[in-house]
Amino acid sequence: MSSFKDLRIVDNFYQSSAFFPMPTVCISTVNPDGSLNVGSYSLCFPYYIAGKDRYAMLLECRNNSNTCPNIMRTHKCAINFINDDKASFKEAVRLGFPGPSAEKMKDLKFKTEKGLADPEDPNRPLVLSDAFQVFECTWASELEGADKFKVEDIDDGHPGPYNDFNGITSKYGAHFILYVDKILMKEKYYNAIVDGVKASDFPPVPVDYGYRDSTNFWYTQFPRWKKPIAEPIPAPKEVDLGSIRFAADRIDPNIHFTDDALQNFVKVPRPFLKTVLNGCVDWAKANGVTEITDKEVKIINDKRNAEKQAKKK
């Protein structure tokens, strides 16, 4: 006998057929008349996170919302991460309901300011001063040929045909892959990330569970009476030097690693070992090096650390 019940999967399954924790963000965009629109969303998640020329987020929304045609027209938006106080969440709920932009925006409770990505660009929306962080984004409309869709084709839903993952994806749905142009961070949290995060440094982030029972939106506040708990990462097991040699010798026959060089990689987790070795070989080719010793590995590591520090500035 199973300890679970089989719950029917229906539309909006993440909230109607499940308990699914989500972020609470406000997406700001520019209306056709140049005014600001702000809509609330929870279906907004990291998309490209590593190994790409650019990083990206994924936003899912109704295609007949105010946000969707604005992104389609301007290709710009800002993802504003709000605090978890009750007044902010109440405003997020109000902004999340369908309605004319002008009607909702005349009573906007959040303060606004210019962002830092092309602040004079008329297609760049204002950001929320009340947010603890903001992602300023550009729609990757070239992916899946999503720039073929026209705002004029959206009335009471879109007639199709639809894309699979970017642009108009169903009669009432849209997906936007959004390149992250800049991450804006309030000073307190900026300092925490740059200098080292402590339990007391985390912002008060709301966790949203969605719209239920035709009455309420449900969310939880950041547990101020409890601090986030740090669970140490398990110490990596050392990889056998012979295994590292086996991998290193098969990357490029013209680049040789000495044993003292490979000794630097014994604690690299196995899934990342090939990536690390490939990075060393790429550096060697770029610098005319045919043998990588401990000296070269230290140079490569110093270069990598310098690049990381530069990104933090």
mmCIF file of C-alpha atoms in Angstrom:
data_model
loop_
_atom_site.group_PDB
_atom_site.id
_atom_site.type_symbol
_atom_site.label_atom_id
_atom_site.label_comp_id
_atom_site.label_asym_id
_atom_site.label_seq_id
_atom_site.Cartn_x
_atom_site.Cartn_y
_atom_site.Cartn_z
ATOM 1 C CA MET A 1 0.000 0.000 0.000
ATOM 2 C CA SER A 2 1.476 3.334 -1.079
ATOM 3 C CA SER A 3 1.835 6.120 1.482
ATOM 4 C CA PHE A 4 0.778 8.633 -1.239
ATOM 5 C CA LYS A 5 -2.513 9.574 -2.904
ATOM 6 C CA ASP A 6 -2.681 10.046 -6.676
ATOM 7 C CA LEU A 7 -3.728 13.701 -7.195
ATOM 8 C CA ARG A 8 -5.232 14.689 -10.546
ATOM 9 C CA ILE A 9 -2.989 17.001 -12.636
ATOM 10 C CA VAL A 10 -4.874 20.014 -13.983
ATOM 11 C CA ASP A 11 -4.071 23.436 -15.464
ATOM 12 C CA ASN A 12 -1.720 25.511 -13.303
ATOM 13 C CA PHE A 13 -0.674 22.216 -11.695
ATOM 14 C CA TYR A 14 2.182 23.869 -9.780
ATOM 15 C CA GLN A 15 -0.367 25.565 -7.534
ATOM 16 C CA SER A 16 -3.664 23.744 -8.085
ATOM 17 C CA SER A 17 -2.225 20.210 -7.800
ATOM 18 C CA ALA A 18 0.880 20.846 -5.710
ATOM 19 C CA PHE A 19 2.627 22.928 -3.068
ATOM 20 C CA PHE A 20 5.419 24.580 -5.004
ATOM 21 C CA PRO A 21 7.644 27.322 -3.500
ATOM 22 C CA MET A 22 8.348 30.152 -5.935
ATOM 23 C CA PRO A 23 9.924 33.620 -5.967
ATOM 24 C CA THR A 24 7.836 36.790 -5.916
ATOM 25 C CA VAL A 25 9.072 39.346 -8.447
ATOM 26 C CA CYS A 26 7.692 42.442 -10.124
ATOM 27 C CA ILE A 27 8.434 42.803 -13.844
ATOM 28 C CA SER A 28 8.682 46.396 -15.017
ATOM 29 C CA THR A 29 8.231 47.232 -18.710
ATOM 30 C CA VAL A 30 7.481 50.273 -20.869
ATOM 31 C CA ASN A 31 3.982 50.823 -22.269
ATOM 32 C CA PRO A 32 3.420 52.043 -25.870
ATOM 33 C CA ASP A 33 2.915 55.613 -24.588
ATOM 34 C CA GLY A 34 6.224 55.520 -22.709
ATOM 35 C CA SER A 35 4.675 55.077 -19.268
ATOM 36 C CA LEU A 36 5.687 52.408 -16.773
ATOM 37 C CA ASN A 37 3.947 49.067 -16.304
ATOM 38 C CA VAL A 38 4.603 46.753 -13.356
ATOM 39 C CA GLY A 39 3.214 43.217 -13.117
ATOM 40 C CA SER A 40 3.810 40.540 -10.489
ATOM 41 C CA TYR A 41 5.102 37.076 -11.371
ATOM 42 C CA SER A 42 6.330 33.903 -9.726
ATOM 43 C CA LEU A 43 7.153 31.779 -12.769
ATOM 44 C CA CYS A 44 10.564 33.356 -13.237
ATOM 45 C CA PHE A 45 13.650 31.159 -12.992
ATOM 46 C CA PRO A 46 17.349 30.968 -14.006
ATOM 47 C CA TYR A 47 17.752 29.574 -17.544
ATOM 48 C CA TYR A 48 21.349 29.908 -18.870
ATOM 49 C CA ILE A 49 23.588 29.661 -15.807
ATOM 50 C CA ALA A 50 27.042 28.574 -17.063
ATOM 51 C CA GLY A 51 29.099 27.856 -20.152
ATOM 52 C CA LYS A 52 27.344 30.462 -22.321
ATOM 53 C CA ASP A 53 28.430 33.851 -23.626
ATOM 54 C CA ARG A 54 25.506 35.373 -21.711
ATOM 55 C CA TYR A 55 23.414 34.404 -18.706
ATOM 56 C CA ALA A 56 19.627 34.309 -18.875
ATOM 57 C CA MET A 57 16.361 34.017 -16.993
ATOM 58 C CA LEU A 58 13.081 32.430 -18.073
ATOM 59 C CA LEU A 59 9.769 34.245 -17.571
ATOM 60 C CA GLU A 60 6.398 32.566 -18.113
ATOM 61 C CA CYS A 61 3.344 34.796 -18.413
ATOM 62 C CA ARG A 62 -0.048 35.249 -20.073
ATOM 63 C CA ASN A 63 0.347 36.477 -23.626
ATOM 64 C CA ASN A 64 -2.623 38.836 -23.211
ATOM 65 C CA SER A 65 -1.093 40.469 -20.128
ATOM 66 C CA ASN A 66 0.319 43.997 -20.170
ATOM 67 C CA THR A 67 3.829 42.606 -19.713
ATOM 68 C CA CYS A 68 3.915 40.273 -22.722
ATOM 69 C CA PRO A 69 3.248 42.776 -25.540
ATOM 70 C CA ASN A 70 5.558 45.303 -23.890
ATOM 71 C CA ILE A 71 8.456 42.836 -23.943
ATOM 72 C CA MET A 72 7.606 41.819 -27.509
ATOM 73 C CA ARG A 73 7.648 45.466 -28.590
ATOM 74 C CA THR A 74 10.630 46.864 -26.636
ATOM 75 C CA HIS A 75 12.606 43.651 -25.932
ATOM 76 C CA LYS A 76 13.445 45.099 -22.494
ATOM 77 C CA CYS A 77 12.288 44.492 -18.931
ATOM 78 C CA ALA A 78 13.537 44.554 -15.353
ATOM 79 C CA ILE A 79 13.003 41.773 -12.810
ATOM 80 C CA ASN A 80 12.553 43.414 -9.408
ATOM 81 C CA PHE A 81 12.947 41.214 -6.319
ATOM 82 C CA ILE A 82 10.812 42.667 -3.536
ATOM 83 C CA ASN A 83 11.040 42.290 0.237
ATOM 84 C CA ASP A 84 8.654 40.079 2.184
ATOM 85 C CA ASP A 85 6.883 42.732 4.291
ATOM 86 C CA LYS A 86 3.088 42.532 4.188
ATOM 87 C CA ALA A 87 2.632 45.896 2.464
ATOM 88 C CA SER A 88 4.919 44.878 -0.415
ATOM 89 C CA PHE A 89 3.217 41.509 -0.882
ATOM 90 C CA LYS A 90 -0.214 43.125 -0.790
ATOM 91 C CA GLU A 91 0.909 45.495 -3.543
ATOM 92 C CA ALA A 92 2.363 42.557 -5.510
ATOM 93 C CA VAL A 93 -0.986 40.764 -5.327
ATOM 94 C CA ARG A 94 -2.782 43.884 -6.571
ATOM 95 C CA LEU A 95 -0.357 44.310 -9.464
ATOM 96 C CA GLY A 96 -0.668 40.637 -10.349
ATOM 97 C CA PHE A 97 -4.348 40.765 -11.226
ATOM 98 C CA PRO A 98 -5.361 41.498 -14.852
ATOM 99 C CA GLY A 99 -6.416 45.028 -15.615
ATOM 100 C CA PRO A 100 -5.565 48.155 -17.604
ATOM 101 C CA SER A 101 -2.024 49.324 -16.911
ATOM 102 C CA ALA A 102 -2.954 52.982 -16.403
ATOM 103 C CA GLU A 103 -5.584 52.072 -13.827
ATOM 104 C CA LYS A 104 -3.189 49.937 -11.787
ATOM 105 C CA MET A 105 -0.180 52.230 -12.077
ATOM 106 C CA LYS A 106 -1.884 55.393 -10.818
ATOM 107 C CA ASP A 107 -1.906 53.875 -7.329
ATOM 108 C CA LEU A 108 1.578 52.308 -7.475
ATOM 109 C CA LYS A 109 2.940 52.015 -3.939
ATOM 110 C CA PHE A 110 6.538 51.202 -4.909
ATOM 111 C CA LYS A 111 9.119 53.946 -5.458
ATOM 112 C CA THR A 112 10.964 53.891 -8.793
ATOM 113 C CA GLU A 113 14.254 55.064 -10.267
ATOM 114 C CA LYS A 114 16.365 54.654 -13.396
ATOM 115 C CA GLY A 115 18.404 51.482 -13.741
ATOM 116 C CA LEU A 116 22.059 51.255 -14.743
ATOM 117 C CA ALA A 117 21.757 49.454 -18.105
ATOM 118 C CA ASP A 118 21.405 52.164 -20.781
ATOM 119 C CA PRO A 119 19.451 54.509 -18.464
ATOM 120 C CA GLU A 120 18.686 56.920 -21.324
ATOM 121 C CA ASP A 121 17.202 54.193 -23.537
ATOM 122 C CA PRO A 122 13.448 54.903 -23.704
ATOM 123 C CA ASN A 123 12.770 51.161 -23.922
ATOM 124 C CA ARG A 124 14.479 50.537 -20.575
ATOM 125 C CA PRO A 125 11.876 50.604 -17.803
ATOM 126 C CA LEU A 126 12.352 52.185 -14.411
ATOM 127 C CA VAL A 127 13.286 49.798 -11.613
ATOM 128 C CA LEU A 128 11.755 49.563 -8.152
ATOM 129 C CA SER A 129 13.766 51.398 -5.500
ATOM 130 C CA ASP A 130 12.115 49.167 -2.889
ATOM 131 C CA ALA A 131 13.644 46.006 -4.411
ATOM 132 C CA PHE A 132 16.695 44.453 -2.780
ATOM 133 C CA GLN A 133 18.006 43.336 -6.193
ATOM 134 C CA VAL A 134 17.075 43.884 -9.829
ATOM 135 C CA PHE A 135 17.947 42.028 -13.035
ATOM 136 C CA GLU A 136 17.867 44.335 -16.066
ATOM 137 C CA CYS A 137 17.177 42.141 -19.076
ATOM 138 C CA THR A 138 16.884 41.965 -22.859
ATOM 139 C CA TRP A 139 14.637 39.429 -24.586
ATOM 140 C CA ALA A 140 16.541 36.846 -26.668
ATOM 141 C CA SER A 141 13.991 37.163 -29.466
ATOM 142 C CA GLU A 142 16.295 35.510 -32.004
ATOM 143 C CA LEU A 143 15.951 32.127 -30.266
ATOM 144 C CA GLU A 144 13.385 29.885 -31.976
ATOM 145 C CA GLY A 145 12.648 32.798 -34.330
ATOM 146 C CA ALA A 146 10.426 34.334 -31.658
ATOM 147 C CA ASP A 147 10.638 37.792 -33.220
ATOM 148 C CA LYS A 148 8.157 36.580 -35.858
ATOM 149 C CA PHE A 149 5.272 37.117 -33.428
ATOM 150 C CA LYS A 150 3.353 40.382 -33.669
ATOM 151 C CA VAL A 151 1.611 42.178 -30.829
ATOM 152 C CA GLU A 152 -1.312 42.850 -33.165
ATOM 153 C CA ASP A 153 -2.044 39.108 -33.359
ATOM 154 C CA ILE A 154 -2.824 38.903 -29.634
ATOM 155 C CA ASP A 155 -6.444 39.641 -28.825
ATOM 156 C CA ASP A 156 -8.329 37.170 -26.667
ATOM 157 C CA GLY A 157 -5.405 34.792 -26.861
ATOM 158 C CA HIS A 158 -3.164 34.074 -29.832
ATOM 159 C CA PRO A 159 -4.452 31.945 -32.754
ATOM 160 C CA GLY A 160 -1.115 30.188 -33.343
ATOM 161 C CA PRO A 161 0.971 28.508 -34.591
ATOM 162 C CA TYR A 162 3.080 28.482 -31.429
ATOM 163 C CA ASN A 163 6.708 28.091 -30.444
ATOM 164 C CA ASP A 164 7.942 25.518 -27.955
ATOM 165 C CA PHE A 165 10.104 27.514 -25.537
ATOM 166 C CA ASN A 166 10.442 31.195 -26.538
ATOM 167 C CA GLY A 167 7.781 33.672 -27.600
ATOM 168 C CA ILE A 168 4.112 32.719 -27.890
ATOM 169 C CA THR A 169 3.827 29.107 -26.700
ATOM 170 C CA SER A 170 0.043 28.537 -26.474
ATOM 171 C CA LYS A 171 -3.249 30.348 -26.972
ATOM 172 C CA TYR A 172 -2.855 32.180 -23.669
ATOM 173 C CA GLY A 173 0.794 31.523 -22.792
ATOM 174 C CA ALA A 174 4.188 33.056 -23.478
ATOM 175 C CA HIS A 175 7.762 32.232 -22.527
ATOM 176 C CA PHE A 176 10.553 34.789 -22.617
ATOM 177 C CA ILE A 177 14.234 33.899 -22.436
ATOM 178 C CA LEU A 178 15.745 37.053 -20.981
ATOM 179 C CA TYR A 179 19.452 37.852 -21.188
ATOM 180 C CA VAL A 180 20.675 39.313 -17.901
ATOM 181 C CA ASP A 181 22.364 42.615 -18.805
ATOM 182 C CA LYS A 182 23.010 43.881 -15.283
ATOM 183 C CA ILE A 183 22.388 42.744 -11.723
ATOM 184 C CA LEU A 184 21.675 45.673 -9.417
ATOM 185 C CA MET A 185 22.116 45.061 -5.691
ATOM 186 C CA LYS A 186 21.452 47.215 -2.649
ATOM 187 C CA GLU A 187 24.712 48.070 -0.873
ATOM 188 C CA LYS A 188 24.164 45.871 2.185
ATOM 189 C CA TYR A 189 23.680 42.741 0.102
ATOM 190 C CA TYR A 190 26.362 43.749 -2.422
ATOM 191 C CA ASN A 191 28.870 43.935 0.410
ATOM 192 C CA ALA A 192 27.744 40.556 1.723
ATOM 193 C CA ILE A 193 28.315 38.828 -1.620
ATOM 194 C CA VAL A 194 31.666 40.532 -2.231
ATOM 195 C CA ASP A 195 33.027 40.223 1.312
ATOM 196 C CA GLY A 196 31.506 36.878 2.318
ATOM 197 C CA VAL A 197 27.934 36.018 3.283
ATOM 198 C CA LYS A 198 26.953 35.445 6.905
ATOM 199 C CA ALA A 199 23.598 34.136 8.118
ATOM 200 C CA SER A 200 22.527 37.641 9.112
ATOM 201 C CA ASP A 201 23.213 39.000 5.608
ATOM 202 C CA PHE A 202 20.378 37.306 3.719
ATOM 203 C CA PRO A 203 17.602 39.572 2.415
ATOM 204 C CA PRO A 204 14.029 38.985 3.596
ATOM 205 C CA VAL A 205 12.810 37.050 0.554
ATOM 206 C CA PRO A 206 9.127 36.070 0.248
ATOM 207 C CA VAL A 207 8.261 32.522 -0.811
ATOM 208 C CA ASP A 208 5.047 32.357 -2.822
ATOM 209 C CA TYR A 209 2.748 29.323 -3.095
ATOM 210 C CA GLY A 210 0.346 30.816 -5.629
ATOM 211 C CA TYR A 211 -3.350 31.502 -5.985
ATOM 212 C CA ARG A 212 -5.672 29.026 -4.283
ATOM 213 C CA ASP A 213 -9.291 28.483 -3.299
ATOM 214 C CA SER A 214 -10.511 31.577 -5.253
ATOM 215 C CA THR A 215 -9.833 33.679 -2.170
ATOM 216 C CA ASN A 216 -6.156 34.064 -1.280
ATOM 217 C CA PHE A 217 -2.602 34.192 -2.457
ATOM 218 C CA TRP A 218 -0.426 32.259 -0.040
ATOM 219 C CA TYR A 219 3.137 33.112 0.886
ATOM 220 C CA THR A 220 5.610 32.874 3.734
ATOM 221 C CA GLN A 221 7.840 35.593 5.062
ATOM 222 C CA PHE A 222 11.556 35.149 5.544
ATOM 223 C CA PRO A 223 11.900 33.580 9.032
ATOM 224 C CA ARG A 224 13.397 36.529 10.871
ATOM 225 C CA TRP A 225 13.261 34.604 14.131
ATOM 226 C CA LYS A 226 15.542 32.012 12.592
ATOM 227 C CA LYS A 227 18.699 32.490 10.588
ATOM 228 C CA PRO A 228 19.515 30.492 7.449
ATOM 229 C CA ILE A 229 21.385 27.346 8.367
ATOM 230 C CA ALA A 230 24.732 26.685 6.707
ATOM 231 C CA GLU A 231 25.353 23.035 5.893
ATOM 232 C CA PRO A 232 29.035 22.503 4.967
ATOM 233 C CA ILE A 233 29.785 20.977 1.596
ATOM 234 C CA PRO A 234 31.203 17.444 1.962
ATOM 235 C CA ALA A 235 34.972 17.416 1.601
ATOM 236 C CA PRO A 236 35.769 16.185 -1.926
ATOM 237 C CA LYS A 237 37.358 12.772 -2.142
ATOM 238 C CA GLU A 238 40.753 12.796 -3.771
ATOM 239 C CA VAL A 239 40.792 11.419 -7.286
ATOM 240 C CA ASP A 240 43.486 8.875 -8.008
ATOM 241 C CA LEU A 241 46.406 10.489 -9.863
ATOM 242 C CA GLY A 242 46.306 7.694 -12.419
ATOM 243 C CA SER A 243 42.700 8.547 -13.276
ATOM 244 C CA ILE A 244 43.619 12.195 -13.749
ATOM 245 C CA ARG A 245 46.546 11.207 -15.968
ATOM 246 C CA PHE A 246 44.215 9.007 -18.035
ATOM 247 C CA ALA A 247 41.884 11.973 -18.615
ATOM 248 C CA ALA A 248 44.650 14.526 -19.204
ATOM 249 C CA ASP A 249 46.495 12.447 -21.820
ATOM 250 C CA ARG A 250 43.367 12.183 -23.949
ATOM 251 C CA ILE A 251 42.602 15.879 -24.283
ATOM 252 C CA ASP A 252 45.367 16.980 -26.660
ATOM 253 C CA PRO A 253 48.363 14.879 -27.726
ATOM 254 C CA ASN A 254 50.480 18.028 -28.117
ATOM 255 C CA ILE A 255 49.973 19.229 -24.536
ATOM 256 C CA HIS A 256 51.647 17.275 -21.711
ATOM 257 C CA PHE A 257 50.860 17.574 -17.983
ATOM 258 C CA THR A 258 53.579 16.764 -15.450
ATOM 259 C CA ASP A 259 52.669 14.806 -12.315
ATOM 260 C CA ASP A 260 53.194 17.841 -10.087
ATOM 261 C CA ALA A 261 50.708 19.748 -12.261
ATOM 262 C CA LEU A 262 48.097 17.000 -12.036
ATOM 263 C CA GLN A 263 48.514 16.834 -8.264
ATOM 264 C CA ASN A 264 46.660 20.179 -8.137
ATOM 265 C CA PHE A 265 43.504 18.470 -9.376
ATOM 266 C CA VAL A 266 43.154 15.522 -6.993
ATOM 267 C CA LYS A 267 40.349 17.293 -5.069
ATOM 268 C CA VAL A 268 38.449 18.500 -8.127
ATOM 269 C CA PRO A 269 35.043 16.717 -8.196
ATOM 270 C CA ARG A 270 35.051 14.151 -10.959
ATOM 271 C CA PRO A 271 32.166 15.751 -12.956
ATOM 272 C CA PHE A 272 34.239 18.962 -13.273
ATOM 273 C CA LEU A 273 37.658 17.410 -13.904
ATOM 274 C CA LYS A 274 37.474 17.379 -17.704
ATOM 275 C CA THR A 275 36.300 21.007 -17.756
ATOM 276 C CA VAL A 276 39.244 22.065 -15.580
ATOM 277 C CA LEU A 277 41.761 20.147 -17.705
ATOM 278 C CA ASN A 278 40.278 21.556 -20.920
ATOM 279 C CA GLY A 279 40.667 25.053 -19.504
ATOM 280 C CA CYS A 280 44.347 24.412 -18.838
ATOM 281 C CA VAL A 281 44.879 23.088 -22.359
ATOM 282 C CA ASP A 282 43.107 26.121 -23.868
ATOM 283 C CA TRP A 283 45.401 28.408 -21.865
ATOM 284 C CA ALA A 284 48.475 26.443 -22.954
ATOM 285 C CA LYS A 285 47.550 26.718 -26.643
ATOM 286 C CA ALA A 286 46.887 30.444 -26.316
ATOM 287 C CA ASN A 287 50.274 30.963 -24.676
ATOM 288 C CA GLY A 288 52.402 28.640 -26.798
ATOM 289 C CA VAL A 289 52.994 26.179 -23.961
ATOM 290 C CA THR A 290 53.410 22.460 -24.687
ATOM 291 C CA GLU A 291 54.131 21.227 -21.141
ATOM 292 C CA ILE A 292 52.021 22.225 -18.151
ATOM 293 C CA THR A 293 53.858 22.032 -14.832
ATOM 294 C CA ASP A 294 52.906 23.140 -11.339
ATOM 295 C CA LYS A 295 54.195 26.614 -12.260
ATOM 296 C CA GLU A 296 51.756 26.957 -15.178
ATOM 297 C CA VAL A 297 48.832 25.703 -13.085
ATOM 298 C CA LYS A 298 49.526 28.425 -10.522
ATOM 299 C CA ILE A 299 49.572 31.042 -13.307
ATOM 300 C CA ILE A 300 46.249 29.714 -14.634
ATOM 301 C CA ASN A 301 44.706 29.752 -11.151
ATOM 302 C CA ASP A 302 45.924 33.307 -10.515
ATOM 303 C CA LYS A 303 44.415 34.428 -13.819
ATOM 304 C CA ARG A 304 41.097 32.757 -12.970
ATOM 305 C CA ASN A 305 41.011 34.337 -9.508
ATOM 306 C CA ALA A 306 41.781 37.773 -10.979
ATOM 307 C CA GLU A 307 38.900 37.391 -13.447
ATOM 308 C CA LYS A 308 36.522 36.448 -10.629
ATOM 309 C CA GLN A 309 37.551 39.485 -8.592
ATOM 310 C CA ALA A 310 37.141 41.740 -11.617
ATOM 311 C CA LYS A 311 33.576 40.508 -12.112
ATOM 312 C CA LYS A 312 32.731 41.446 -8.529
ATOM 313 C CA LYS A 313 33.725 45.087 -9.053
#
